Amino acid sequence: MSPMHFEATYGPLWDAFAAELSLARQGKGVDGALLASQYRRVCEHLALAQSRAYPIHLVARLETLTQDAHQLIYRRQDYGLQQLSRLLRVDLPRAVRAQGHFVLAALVLFAVPLVAAFLLAWSGPDFALRMLDAAQLRNYEAMYGDGKQVLGRLREAGDDWQMFGIYIFHNVGIGFRCFGAGILAGVGSAFVLLYNGLMIGAVAGHLQRVGLGHNFWPFVATHSAFELTGIVLAGAAGLRMGLGWLAPGRRSRLEALAASARASVPVVYAAFFLLLVAAAFEAFWSSAAWIAPGVRYGVAAVCWILVVLWLGLMGRERRHAG
């Protein structure tokens, strides 16, 4: 095959390959499989042109194409930071909004018992004693008491890291129970949400009633924005998974359960991200005795606003007028 015939035969392929490379550099969607196939073909053409000693301009054209493609395809990765950024900015908030009905149901199952338990425990000791025994209530009173050995005392850096690990284990454990219990037709997740709401409300109401709210609320105000939201999202994912068991449609129950679990996975990611952030705040911020309560409440308000904006607005498509 003569060089002119070779270039006339495969030139359209090279032009199409160059156009695909240009789109890929601009970050526009391209067919990865097609790009890889074209890259292999062009590499073969370069090898043929070199072995047949085709004119230098033809070889140079193919070398430029293959070098550009190699740099684009095998460029140094950013260790997944871009993918992680997109996951947090776009994919997770969208996934949570897509499961909005389950998030709302989980919020009701968690928040209503929490508020009711708080009011009942605040009004008198009977309800708190039905939820917890006297020894447990005394432990909470000692934990949030006015002495030196309370949450919020000054700690060494090593102790903060140790508590960070403990809080991660605790928070993730709650998240796993809220989500995993959904395999029981969603009833398990509903029970875990209701139970945690009752317990948290009872403890908060009891501490407020005995006059320890001035220690309790500054400690929990900030990290609760992430922890409570994470619990609700984990429960919502469990409810979503349970729907596959209750309403499988034309699928078998196991197939529907597996499909529901896959659909709820992004919500689980969002929940566990929030629970990890909550553990970090609880270990390194909430326990810092030198931070004034007013500052804690201000930061807590900002955190609540950020969580709401993240879940409600991030990842939405921008609509342009006209």
PDB file of C-alpha atoms in Angstrom:
ATOM      1  CA  MET A   1       0.000   0.000   0.000  1.00  0.00           C
ATOM      2  CA  SER A   2       1.413   3.347  -1.013  1.00  0.00           C
ATOM      3  CA  PRO A   3       1.661   6.185   1.538  1.00  0.00           C
ATOM      4  CA  MET A   4      -1.023   8.190  -0.290  1.00  0.00           C
ATOM      5  CA  HIS A   5      -3.386   5.214  -0.376  1.00  0.00           C
ATOM      6  CA  PHE A   6      -2.641   4.493   3.292  1.00  0.00           C
ATOM      7  CA  GLU A   7      -3.432   8.084   4.322  1.00  0.00           C
ATOM      8  CA  ALA A   8      -6.555   8.256   2.159  1.00  0.00           C
ATOM      9  CA  THR A   9      -7.853   4.993   3.617  1.00  0.00           C
ATOM     10  CA  TYR A  10      -7.278   5.709   7.294  1.00  0.00           C
ATOM     11  CA  GLY A  11      -7.303   9.508   7.354  1.00  0.00           C
ATOM     12  CA  PRO A  12     -11.007   9.770   8.301  1.00  0.00           C
ATOM     13  CA  LEU A  13     -10.362   7.519  11.281  1.00  0.00           C
ATOM     14  CA  TRP A  14      -7.483   9.744  12.411  1.00  0.00           C
ATOM     15  CA  ASP A  15      -9.632  12.847  12.033  1.00  0.00           C
ATOM     16  CA  ALA A  16     -12.432  11.291  14.079  1.00  0.00           C
ATOM     17  CA  PHE A  17      -9.907  10.214  16.712  1.00  0.00           C
ATOM     18  CA  ALA A  18      -8.512  13.741  16.929  1.00  0.00           C
ATOM     19  CA  ALA A  19     -12.033  15.119  17.355  1.00  0.00           C
ATOM     20  CA  GLU A  20     -12.739  12.648  20.180  1.00  0.00           C
ATOM     21  CA  LEU A  21      -9.509  13.662  21.910  1.00  0.00           C
ATOM     22  CA  SER A  22     -10.506  17.312  21.672  1.00  0.00           C
ATOM     23  CA  LEU A  23     -13.875  16.594  23.291  1.00  0.00           C
ATOM     24  CA  ALA A  24     -12.223  14.561  26.034  1.00  0.00           C
ATOM     25  CA  ARG A  25      -9.808  17.409  26.840  1.00  0.00           C
ATOM     26  CA  GLN A  26     -12.778  19.753  27.240  1.00  0.00           C
ATOM     27  CA  GLY A  27     -14.333  17.391  29.754  1.00  0.00           C
ATOM     28  CA  LYS A  28     -17.282  16.574  27.523  1.00  0.00           C
ATOM     29  CA  GLY A  29     -18.816  13.146  27.467  1.00  0.00           C
ATOM     30  CA  VAL A  30     -17.092  10.685  25.137  1.00  0.00           C
ATOM     31  CA  ASP A  31     -17.457   6.980  24.522  1.00  0.00           C
ATOM     32  CA  GLY A  32     -14.553   5.492  26.458  1.00  0.00           C
ATOM     33  CA  ALA A  33     -14.720   2.150  24.686  1.00  0.00           C
ATOM     34  CA  LEU A  34     -14.705   3.822  21.263  1.00  0.00           C
ATOM     35  CA  LEU A  35     -11.798   6.067  22.246  1.00  0.00           C
ATOM     36  CA  ALA A  36      -9.755   3.079  23.426  1.00  0.00           C
ATOM     37  CA  SER A  37     -10.543   1.155  20.232  1.00  0.00           C
ATOM     38  CA  GLN A  38      -9.497   4.087  18.057  1.00  0.00           C
ATOM     39  CA  TYR A  39      -6.310   4.511  20.087  1.00  0.00           C
ATOM     40  CA  ARG A  40      -5.324   0.890  19.446  1.00  0.00           C
ATOM     41  CA  ARG A  41      -5.990   1.266  15.722  1.00  0.00           C
ATOM     42  CA  VAL A  42      -3.917   4.428  15.457  1.00  0.00           C
ATOM     43  CA  CYS A  43      -1.054   2.734  17.347  1.00  0.00           C
ATOM     44  CA  GLU A  44      -1.169  -0.087  14.784  1.00  0.00           C
ATOM     45  CA  HIS A  45      -1.099   2.441  11.939  1.00  0.00           C
ATOM     46  CA  LEU A  46       1.910   4.172  13.511  1.00  0.00           C
ATOM     47  CA  ALA A  47       3.777   0.887  13.744  1.00  0.00           C
ATOM     48  CA  LEU A  48       2.991   0.104  10.118  1.00  0.00           C
ATOM     49  CA  ALA A  49       4.065   3.568   8.957  1.00  0.00           C
ATOM     50  CA  GLN A  50       7.357   3.294  10.824  1.00  0.00           C
ATOM     51  CA  SER A  51       8.097  -0.229   9.600  1.00  0.00           C
ATOM     52  CA  ARG A  52       7.366   0.744   5.990  1.00  0.00           C
ATOM     53  CA  ALA A  53       9.391   3.975   6.208  1.00  0.00           C
ATOM     54  CA  TYR A  54       6.503   6.164   5.140  1.00  0.00           C
ATOM     55  CA  PRO A  55       7.142   9.915   4.700  1.00  0.00           C
ATOM     56  CA  ILE A  56       8.085  11.823   7.828  1.00  0.00           C
ATOM     57  CA  HIS A  57       4.978  14.027   7.805  1.00  0.00           C
ATOM     58  CA  LEU A  58       2.730  10.958   7.930  1.00  0.00           C
ATOM     59  CA  VAL A  59       4.697   9.355  10.756  1.00  0.00           C
ATOM     60  CA  ALA A  60       4.790  12.657  12.655  1.00  0.00           C
ATOM     61  CA  ARG A  61       1.016  13.010  12.404  1.00  0.00           C
ATOM     62  CA  LEU A  62       0.456   9.550  13.841  1.00  0.00           C
ATOM     63  CA  GLU A  63       3.059  10.096  16.572  1.00  0.00           C
ATOM     64  CA  THR A  64       1.346  13.320  17.620  1.00  0.00           C
ATOM     65  CA  LEU A  65      -2.029  11.599  17.799  1.00  0.00           C
ATOM     66  CA  THR A  66      -0.751   8.655  19.821  1.00  0.00           C
ATOM     67  CA  GLN A  67       1.256  10.853  22.191  1.00  0.00           C
ATOM     68  CA  ASP A  68      -1.716  13.137  22.857  1.00  0.00           C
ATOM     69  CA  ALA A  69      -3.959  10.147  23.443  1.00  0.00           C
ATOM     70  CA  HIS A  70      -1.429   8.484  25.736  1.00  0.00           C
ATOM     71  CA  GLN A  71      -1.143  11.604  27.892  1.00  0.00           C
ATOM     72  CA  LEU A  72      -4.910  11.878  28.081  1.00  0.00           C
ATOM     73  CA  ILE A  73      -5.653   8.226  28.791  1.00  0.00           C
ATOM     74  CA  TYR A  74      -2.721   7.502  31.081  1.00  0.00           C
ATOM     75  CA  ARG A  75      -2.371  10.902  32.699  1.00  0.00           C
ATOM     76  CA  ARG A  76      -1.573  11.031  36.374  1.00  0.00           C
ATOM     77  CA  GLN A  77      -4.737  10.669  38.382  1.00  0.00           C
ATOM     78  CA  ASP A  78      -5.727  12.954  41.239  1.00  0.00           C
ATOM     79  CA  TYR A  79      -6.185   9.968  43.600  1.00  0.00           C
ATOM     80  CA  GLY A  80      -9.937  10.165  43.098  1.00  0.00           C
ATOM     81  CA  LEU A  81     -10.301  13.658  44.568  1.00  0.00           C
ATOM     82  CA  GLN A  82     -12.392  14.871  41.643  1.00  0.00           C
ATOM     83  CA  GLN A  83     -14.652  11.841  41.864  1.00  0.00           C
ATOM     84  CA  LEU A  84     -14.940  12.287  45.624  1.00  0.00           C
ATOM     85  CA  SER A  85     -15.726  15.967  45.174  1.00  0.00           C
ATOM     86  CA  ARG A  86     -18.472  15.200  42.665  1.00  0.00           C
ATOM     87  CA  LEU A  87     -19.840  12.474  44.926  1.00  0.00           C
ATOM     88  CA  LEU A  88     -20.169  14.899  47.833  1.00  0.00           C
ATOM     89  CA  ARG A  89     -21.301  17.933  45.829  1.00  0.00           C
ATOM     90  CA  VAL A  90     -23.672  16.326  43.354  1.00  0.00           C
ATOM     91  CA  ASP A  91     -24.367  12.611  43.598  1.00  0.00           C
ATOM     92  CA  LEU A  92     -25.156  12.215  47.301  1.00  0.00           C
ATOM     93  CA  PRO A  93     -27.485  15.231  47.655  1.00  0.00           C
ATOM     94  CA  ARG A  94     -29.334  14.182  44.509  1.00  0.00           C
ATOM     95  CA  ALA A  95     -29.692  10.628  45.813  1.00  0.00           C
ATOM     96  CA  VAL A  96     -31.108  11.872  49.114  1.00  0.00           C
ATOM     97  CA  ARG A  97     -33.646  14.107  47.353  1.00  0.00           C
ATOM     98  CA  ALA A  98     -34.608  11.243  45.054  1.00  0.00           C
ATOM     99  CA  GLN A  99     -35.567   9.238  48.154  1.00  0.00           C
ATOM    100  CA  GLY A 100     -37.338  12.213  49.725  1.00  0.00           C
ATOM    101  CA  HIS A 101     -40.462  10.298  50.742  1.00  0.00           C
ATOM    102  CA  PHE A 102     -38.401   7.795  52.727  1.00  0.00           C
ATOM    103  CA  VAL A 103     -36.323  10.580  54.292  1.00  0.00           C
ATOM    104  CA  LEU A 104     -39.516  12.325  55.400  1.00  0.00           C
ATOM    105  CA  ALA A 105     -40.920   9.092  56.842  1.00  0.00           C
ATOM    106  CA  ALA A 106     -37.670   8.445  58.714  1.00  0.00           C
ATOM    107  CA  LEU A 107     -37.648  12.018  60.031  1.00  0.00           C
ATOM    108  CA  VAL A 108     -41.173  11.619  61.412  1.00  0.00           C
ATOM    109  CA  LEU A 109     -40.352   8.250  63.002  1.00  0.00           C
ATOM    110  CA  PHE A 110     -37.305   9.759  64.694  1.00  0.00           C
ATOM    111  CA  ALA A 111     -38.251  13.356  65.500  1.00  0.00           C
ATOM    112  CA  VAL A 112     -41.788  12.884  66.813  1.00  0.00           C
ATOM    113  CA  PRO A 113     -40.787  10.335  69.512  1.00  0.00           C
ATOM    114  CA  LEU A 114     -37.741  12.477  70.364  1.00  0.00           C
ATOM    115  CA  VAL A 115     -39.806  15.619  70.972  1.00  0.00           C
ATOM    116  CA  ALA A 116     -42.522  13.718  72.831  1.00  0.00           C
ATOM    117  CA  ALA A 117     -39.991  11.939  75.048  1.00  0.00           C
ATOM    118  CA  PHE A 118     -38.209  15.197  75.801  1.00  0.00           C
ATOM    119  CA  LEU A 119     -41.420  16.904  76.907  1.00  0.00           C
ATOM    120  CA  LEU A 120     -42.517  13.936  79.018  1.00  0.00           C
ATOM    121  CA  ALA A 121     -39.107  13.578  80.701  1.00  0.00           C
ATOM    122  CA  TRP A 122     -38.889  17.320  81.278  1.00  0.00           C
ATOM    123  CA  SER A 123     -42.298  17.423  82.948  1.00  0.00           C
ATOM    124  CA  GLY A 124     -41.488  14.795  85.573  1.00  0.00           C
ATOM    125  CA  PRO A 125     -39.188  11.871  86.510  1.00  0.00           C
ATOM    126  CA  ASP A 126     -41.607   9.034  85.782  1.00  0.00           C
ATOM    127  CA  PHE A 127     -41.098   8.766  82.029  1.00  0.00           C
ATOM    128  CA  ALA A 128     -37.293   8.858  82.170  1.00  0.00           C
ATOM    129  CA  LEU A 129     -37.334   6.110  84.801  1.00  0.00           C
ATOM    130  CA  ARG A 130     -39.476   3.966  82.522  1.00  0.00           C
ATOM    131  CA  MET A 131     -36.980   4.380  79.683  1.00  0.00           C
ATOM    132  CA  LEU A 132     -33.775   4.035  81.715  1.00  0.00           C
ATOM    133  CA  ASP A 133     -33.025   2.716  85.171  1.00  0.00           C
ATOM    134  CA  ALA A 134     -31.875   4.964  87.997  1.00  0.00           C
ATOM    135  CA  ALA A 135     -28.215   3.964  87.646  1.00  0.00           C
ATOM    136  CA  GLN A 136     -28.137   4.977  83.988  1.00  0.00           C
ATOM    137  CA  LEU A 137     -29.713   8.338  84.771  1.00  0.00           C
ATOM    138  CA  ARG A 138     -27.160   8.951  87.517  1.00  0.00           C
ATOM    139  CA  ASN A 139     -24.373   8.176  85.052  1.00  0.00           C
ATOM    140  CA  TYR A 140     -25.729  10.781  82.651  1.00  0.00           C
ATOM    141  CA  GLU A 141     -26.014  13.304  85.468  1.00  0.00           C
ATOM    142  CA  ALA A 142     -22.388  12.651  86.433  1.00  0.00           C
ATOM    143  CA  MET A 143     -21.303  12.869  82.792  1.00  0.00           C
ATOM    144  CA  TYR A 144     -22.837  16.320  82.344  1.00  0.00           C
ATOM    145  CA  GLY A 145     -22.329  17.519  85.914  1.00  0.00           C
ATOM    146  CA  ASP A 146     -20.492  20.637  86.961  1.00  0.00           C
ATOM    147  CA  GLY A 147     -17.373  18.845  88.225  1.00  0.00           C
ATOM    148  CA  LYS A 148     -14.043  18.578  86.455  1.00  0.00           C
ATOM    149  CA  GLN A 149     -14.566  15.039  85.203  1.00  0.00           C
ATOM    150  CA  VAL A 150     -17.269  15.898  82.698  1.00  0.00           C
ATOM    151  CA  LEU A 151     -17.592  15.980  78.954  1.00  0.00           C
ATOM    152  CA  GLY A 152     -16.089  19.205  77.768  1.00  0.00           C
ATOM    153  CA  ARG A 153     -13.095  19.093  80.111  1.00  0.00           C
ATOM    154  CA  LEU A 154      -9.606  19.828  78.865  1.00  0.00           C
ATOM    155  CA  ARG A 155      -8.020  16.724  77.322  1.00  0.00           C
ATOM    156  CA  GLU A 156      -4.710  15.764  75.801  1.00  0.00           C
ATOM    157  CA  ALA A 157      -4.466  15.456  72.005  1.00  0.00           C
ATOM    158  CA  GLY A 158      -4.035  11.687  72.299  1.00  0.00           C
ATOM    159  CA  ASP A 159      -7.263  11.460  74.275  1.00  0.00           C
ATOM    160  CA  ASP A 160      -9.089  13.400  71.553  1.00  0.00           C
ATOM    161  CA  TRP A 161      -7.945  10.928  68.909  1.00  0.00           C
ATOM    162  CA  GLN A 162      -8.956   8.030  71.117  1.00  0.00           C
ATOM    163  CA  MET A 163     -12.393   9.544  71.606  1.00  0.00           C
ATOM    164  CA  PHE A 164     -12.609  10.164  67.856  1.00  0.00           C
ATOM    165  CA  GLY A 165     -12.262   6.423  67.280  1.00  0.00           C
ATOM    166  CA  ILE A 166     -14.836   5.673  69.954  1.00  0.00           C
ATOM    167  CA  TYR A 167     -17.320   8.142  68.484  1.00  0.00           C
ATOM    168  CA  ILE A 168     -16.827   6.708  64.997  1.00  0.00           C
ATOM    169  CA  PHE A 169     -17.526   3.218  66.313  1.00  0.00           C
ATOM    170  CA  HIS A 170     -20.603   4.455  68.191  1.00  0.00           C
ATOM    171  CA  ASN A 171     -22.044   6.555  65.357  1.00  0.00           C
ATOM    172  CA  VAL A 172     -21.389   4.030  62.621  1.00  0.00           C
ATOM    173  CA  GLY A 173     -22.888   1.337  64.823  1.00  0.00           C
ATOM    174  CA  ILE A 174     -26.129   3.291  65.089  1.00  0.00           C
ATOM    175  CA  GLY A 175     -26.099   3.897  61.334  1.00  0.00           C
ATOM    176  CA  PHE A 176     -25.608   0.209  60.577  1.00  0.00           C
ATOM    177  CA  ARG A 177     -28.475  -0.749  62.848  1.00  0.00           C
ATOM    178  CA  CYS A 178     -30.788   1.828  61.287  1.00  0.00           C
ATOM    179  CA  PHE A 179     -29.962   0.653  57.779  1.00  0.00           C
ATOM    180  CA  GLY A 180     -29.412  -3.071  58.286  1.00  0.00           C
ATOM    181  CA  ALA A 181     -32.620  -3.546  60.233  1.00  0.00           C
ATOM    182  CA  GLY A 182     -34.472  -2.518  57.079  1.00  0.00           C
ATOM    183  CA  ILE A 183     -34.037  -6.055  55.772  1.00  0.00           C
ATOM    184  CA  LEU A 184     -36.906  -6.969  58.110  1.00  0.00           C
ATOM    185  CA  ALA A 185     -39.432  -5.456  55.695  1.00  0.00           C
ATOM    186  CA  GLY A 186     -38.476  -1.971  56.899  1.00  0.00           C
ATOM    187  CA  VAL A 187     -40.042  -2.624  60.310  1.00  0.00           C
ATOM    188  CA  GLY A 188     -36.624  -3.005  61.902  1.00  0.00           C
ATOM    189  CA  SER A 189     -35.452   0.402  60.691  1.00  0.00           C
ATOM    190  CA  ALA A 190     -38.682   2.008  61.881  1.00  0.00           C
ATOM    191  CA  PHE A 191     -38.196   0.452  65.328  1.00  0.00           C
ATOM    192  CA  VAL A 192     -34.551   1.566  65.591  1.00  0.00           C
ATOM    193  CA  LEU A 193     -35.478   5.121  64.597  1.00  0.00           C
ATOM    194  CA  LEU A 194     -38.341   5.250  67.083  1.00  0.00           C
ATOM    195  CA  TYR A 195     -36.250   3.725  69.876  1.00  0.00           C
ATOM    196  CA  ASN A 196     -33.317   6.097  69.369  1.00  0.00           C
ATOM    197  CA  GLY A 197     -35.670   9.059  69.248  1.00  0.00           C
ATOM    198  CA  LEU A 198     -37.262   8.032  72.534  1.00  0.00           C
ATOM    199  CA  MET A 199     -33.922   7.445  74.249  1.00  0.00           C
ATOM    200  CA  ILE A 200     -32.313  10.686  73.099  1.00  0.00           C
ATOM    201  CA  GLY A 201     -35.402  12.680  73.996  1.00  0.00           C
ATOM    202  CA  ALA A 202     -35.691  11.051  77.418  1.00  0.00           C
ATOM    203  CA  VAL A 203     -32.049  11.739  78.309  1.00  0.00           C
ATOM    204  CA  ALA A 204     -32.210  15.339  77.059  1.00  0.00           C
ATOM    205  CA  GLY A 205     -35.466  16.020  78.898  1.00  0.00           C
ATOM    206  CA  HIS A 206     -34.168  14.483  82.128  1.00  0.00           C
ATOM    207  CA  LEU A 207     -30.944  16.507  82.067  1.00  0.00           C
ATOM    208  CA  GLN A 208     -32.904  19.672  81.374  1.00  0.00           C
ATOM    209  CA  ARG A 209     -35.281  18.915  84.254  1.00  0.00           C
ATOM    210  CA  VAL A 210     -32.463  18.354  86.791  1.00  0.00           C
ATOM    211  CA  GLY A 211     -30.748  21.599  85.825  1.00  0.00           C
ATOM    212  CA  LEU A 212     -27.856  20.299  83.708  1.00  0.00           C
ATOM    213  CA  GLY A 213     -29.001  21.691  80.386  1.00  0.00           C
ATOM    214  CA  HIS A 214     -26.310  24.385  80.554  1.00  0.00           C
ATOM    215  CA  ASN A 215     -23.699  21.613  80.176  1.00  0.00           C
ATOM    216  CA  PHE A 216     -25.633  19.288  77.889  1.00  0.00           C
ATOM    217  CA  TRP A 217     -26.825  21.641  75.151  1.00  0.00           C
ATOM    218  CA  PRO A 218     -23.481  23.357  74.387  1.00  0.00           C
ATOM    219  CA  PHE A 219     -21.841  19.934  74.105  1.00  0.00           C
ATOM    220  CA  VAL A 220     -24.340  18.367  71.694  1.00  0.00           C
ATOM    221  CA  ALA A 221     -25.441  21.444  69.735  1.00  0.00           C
ATOM    222  CA  THR A 222     -22.814  21.349  66.990  1.00  0.00           C
ATOM    223  CA  HIS A 223     -22.270  17.676  66.227  1.00  0.00           C
ATOM    224  CA  SER A 224     -25.999  16.908  66.500  1.00  0.00           C
ATOM    225  CA  ALA A 225     -26.504  18.641  63.140  1.00  0.00           C
ATOM    226  CA  PHE A 226     -24.528  15.852  61.498  1.00  0.00           C
ATOM    227  CA  GLU A 227     -25.284  12.968  63.844  1.00  0.00           C
ATOM    228  CA  LEU A 228     -29.060  13.279  63.964  1.00  0.00           C
ATOM    229  CA  THR A 229     -29.271  13.885  60.215  1.00  0.00           C
ATOM    230  CA  GLY A 230     -27.045  10.867  59.597  1.00  0.00           C
ATOM    231  CA  ILE A 231     -29.293   8.678  61.747  1.00  0.00           C
ATOM    232  CA  VAL A 232     -32.369   9.826  59.829  1.00  0.00           C
ATOM    233  CA  LEU A 233     -30.704   9.142  56.449  1.00  0.00           C
ATOM    234  CA  ALA A 234     -29.541   5.689  57.535  1.00  0.00           C
ATOM    235  CA  GLY A 235     -33.075   4.908  58.649  1.00  0.00           C
ATOM    236  CA  ALA A 236     -34.456   6.221  55.345  1.00  0.00           C
ATOM    237  CA  ALA A 237     -32.117   3.874  53.465  1.00  0.00           C
ATOM    238  CA  GLY A 238     -33.367   1.008  55.611  1.00  0.00           C
ATOM    239  CA  LEU A 239     -36.992   1.902  54.866  1.00  0.00           C
ATOM    240  CA  ARG A 240     -36.170   2.055  51.156  1.00  0.00           C
ATOM    241  CA  MET A 241     -34.627  -1.387  51.317  1.00  0.00           C
ATOM    242  CA  GLY A 242     -37.632  -2.736  53.190  1.00  0.00           C
ATOM    243  CA  LEU A 243     -39.966  -1.573  50.425  1.00  0.00           C
ATOM    244  CA  GLY A 244     -38.421  -4.143  48.102  1.00  0.00           C
ATOM    245  CA  TRP A 245     -39.560  -6.862  50.479  1.00  0.00           C
ATOM    246  CA  LEU A 246     -43.035  -5.445  51.036  1.00  0.00           C
ATOM    247  CA  ALA A 247     -43.787  -4.516  47.418  1.00  0.00           C
ATOM    248  CA  PRO A 248     -41.626  -6.607  45.091  1.00  0.00           C
ATOM    249  CA  GLY A 249     -43.855  -6.087  42.057  1.00  0.00           C
ATOM    250  CA  ARG A 250     -43.148  -8.636  39.330  1.00  0.00           C
ATOM    251  CA  ARG A 251     -39.755  -9.540  40.759  1.00  0.00           C
ATOM    252  CA  SER A 252     -39.080 -12.168  43.337  1.00  0.00           C
ATOM    253  CA  ARG A 253     -38.734 -10.797  46.850  1.00  0.00           C
ATOM    254  CA  LEU A 254     -34.992 -11.436  46.903  1.00  0.00           C
ATOM    255  CA  GLU A 255     -34.496  -9.674  43.560  1.00  0.00           C
ATOM    256  CA  ALA A 256     -36.614  -6.729  44.685  1.00  0.00           C
ATOM    257  CA  LEU A 257     -34.746  -6.590  47.995  1.00  0.00           C
ATOM    258  CA  ALA A 258     -31.394  -6.536  46.196  1.00  0.00           C
ATOM    259  CA  ALA A 259     -32.577  -3.793  43.831  1.00  0.00           C
ATOM    260  CA  SER A 260     -33.880  -1.708  46.739  1.00  0.00           C
ATOM    261  CA  ALA A 261     -30.600  -2.136  48.593  1.00  0.00           C
ATOM    262  CA  ARG A 262     -28.669  -0.890  45.554  1.00  0.00           C
ATOM    263  CA  ALA A 263     -30.975   2.121  45.246  1.00  0.00           C
ATOM    264  CA  SER A 264     -30.444   3.004  48.911  1.00  0.00           C
ATOM    265  CA  VAL A 265     -26.639   2.721  48.857  1.00  0.00           C
ATOM    266  CA  PRO A 266     -26.006   6.426  47.949  1.00  0.00           C
ATOM    267  CA  VAL A 267     -28.205   7.481  50.866  1.00  0.00           C
ATOM    268  CA  VAL A 268     -26.140   5.194  53.111  1.00  0.00           C
ATOM    269  CA  TYR A 269     -22.982   6.903  51.859  1.00  0.00           C
ATOM    270  CA  ALA A 270     -24.456  10.297  52.745  1.00  0.00           C
ATOM    271  CA  ALA A 271     -25.469   9.044  56.185  1.00  0.00           C
ATOM    272  CA  PHE A 272     -22.064   7.631  57.025  1.00  0.00           C
ATOM    273  CA  PHE A 273     -20.310  10.745  55.746  1.00  0.00           C
ATOM    274  CA  LEU A 274     -22.395  12.825  58.145  1.00  0.00           C
ATOM    275  CA  LEU A 275     -21.754  10.397  61.004  1.00  0.00           C
ATOM    276  CA  LEU A 276     -17.985  10.614  60.428  1.00  0.00           C
ATOM    277  CA  VAL A 277     -18.150  14.413  60.445  1.00  0.00           C
ATOM    278  CA  ALA A 278     -20.196  14.234  63.640  1.00  0.00           C
ATOM    279  CA  ALA A 279     -17.539  12.047  65.280  1.00  0.00           C
ATOM    280  CA  ALA A 280     -14.826  14.559  64.349  1.00  0.00           C
ATOM    281  CA  PHE A 281     -16.776  17.502  65.796  1.00  0.00           C
ATOM    282  CA  GLU A 282     -17.665  15.536  68.917  1.00  0.00           C
ATOM    283  CA  ALA A 283     -14.044  14.596  69.598  1.00  0.00           C
ATOM    284  CA  PHE A 284     -12.212  17.803  68.706  1.00  0.00           C
ATOM    285  CA  TRP A 285     -14.790  20.601  69.036  1.00  0.00           C
ATOM    286  CA  SER A 286     -17.594  19.636  71.406  1.00  0.00           C
ATOM    287  CA  SER A 287     -15.129  18.521  74.071  1.00  0.00           C
ATOM    288  CA  ALA A 288     -13.051  21.742  73.966  1.00  0.00           C
ATOM    289  CA  ALA A 289     -13.632  23.401  77.332  1.00  0.00           C
ATOM    290  CA  TRP A 290     -12.161  26.740  76.245  1.00  0.00           C
ATOM    291  CA  ILE A 291     -14.945  27.441  73.699  1.00  0.00           C
ATOM    292  CA  ALA A 292     -17.713  29.661  75.080  1.00  0.00           C
ATOM    293  CA  PRO A 293     -21.302  28.378  74.851  1.00  0.00           C
ATOM    294  CA  GLY A 294     -22.320  31.336  72.682  1.00  0.00           C
ATOM    295  CA  VAL A 295     -19.666  30.422  70.122  1.00  0.00           C
ATOM    296  CA  ARG A 296     -20.809  26.798  70.173  1.00  0.00           C
ATOM    297  CA  TYR A 297     -24.407  27.794  69.498  1.00  0.00           C
ATOM    298  CA  GLY A 298     -23.339  30.079  66.665  1.00  0.00           C
ATOM    299  CA  VAL A 299     -21.278  27.364  65.015  1.00  0.00           C
ATOM    300  CA  ALA A 300     -24.119  24.891  65.589  1.00  0.00           C
ATOM    301  CA  ALA A 301     -26.539  27.170  63.742  1.00  0.00           C
ATOM    302  CA  VAL A 302     -24.115  27.434  60.824  1.00  0.00           C
ATOM    303  CA  CYS A 303     -23.690  23.642  60.738  1.00  0.00           C
ATOM    304  CA  TRP A 304     -27.443  23.052  60.674  1.00  0.00           C
ATOM    305  CA  ILE A 305     -27.830  25.546  57.835  1.00  0.00           C
ATOM    306  CA  LEU A 306     -24.983  23.934  55.883  1.00  0.00           C
ATOM    307  CA  VAL A 307     -26.490  20.453  56.264  1.00  0.00           C
ATOM    308  CA  VAL A 308     -29.887  21.676  55.049  1.00  0.00           C
ATOM    309  CA  LEU A 309     -28.359  23.543  52.112  1.00  0.00           C
ATOM    310  CA  TRP A 310     -26.159  20.568  51.201  1.00  0.00           C
ATOM    311  CA  LEU A 311     -29.057  18.147  51.079  1.00  0.00           C
ATOM    312  CA  GLY A 312     -31.570  20.600  49.645  1.00  0.00           C
ATOM    313  CA  LEU A 313     -29.632  22.566  47.045  1.00  0.00           C
ATOM    314  CA  MET A 314     -26.333  20.943  46.106  1.00  0.00           C
ATOM    315  CA  GLY A 315     -26.283  19.138  42.777  1.00  0.00           C
ATOM    316  CA  ARG A 316     -29.326  20.872  41.325  1.00  0.00           C
ATOM    317  CA  GLU A 317     -29.192  21.747  37.640  1.00  0.00           C
ATOM    318  CA  ARG A 318     -28.841  25.444  36.952  1.00  0.00           C
ATOM    319  CA  ARG A 319     -31.611  26.833  34.770  1.00  0.00           C
ATOM    320  CA  HIS A 320     -30.687  29.709  32.522  1.00  0.00           C
ATOM    321  CA  ALA A 321     -33.254  32.288  31.510  1.00  0.00           C
ATOM    322  CA  GLY A 322     -34.164  32.626  27.875  1.00  0.00           C
TER     323      GLY A 322
END
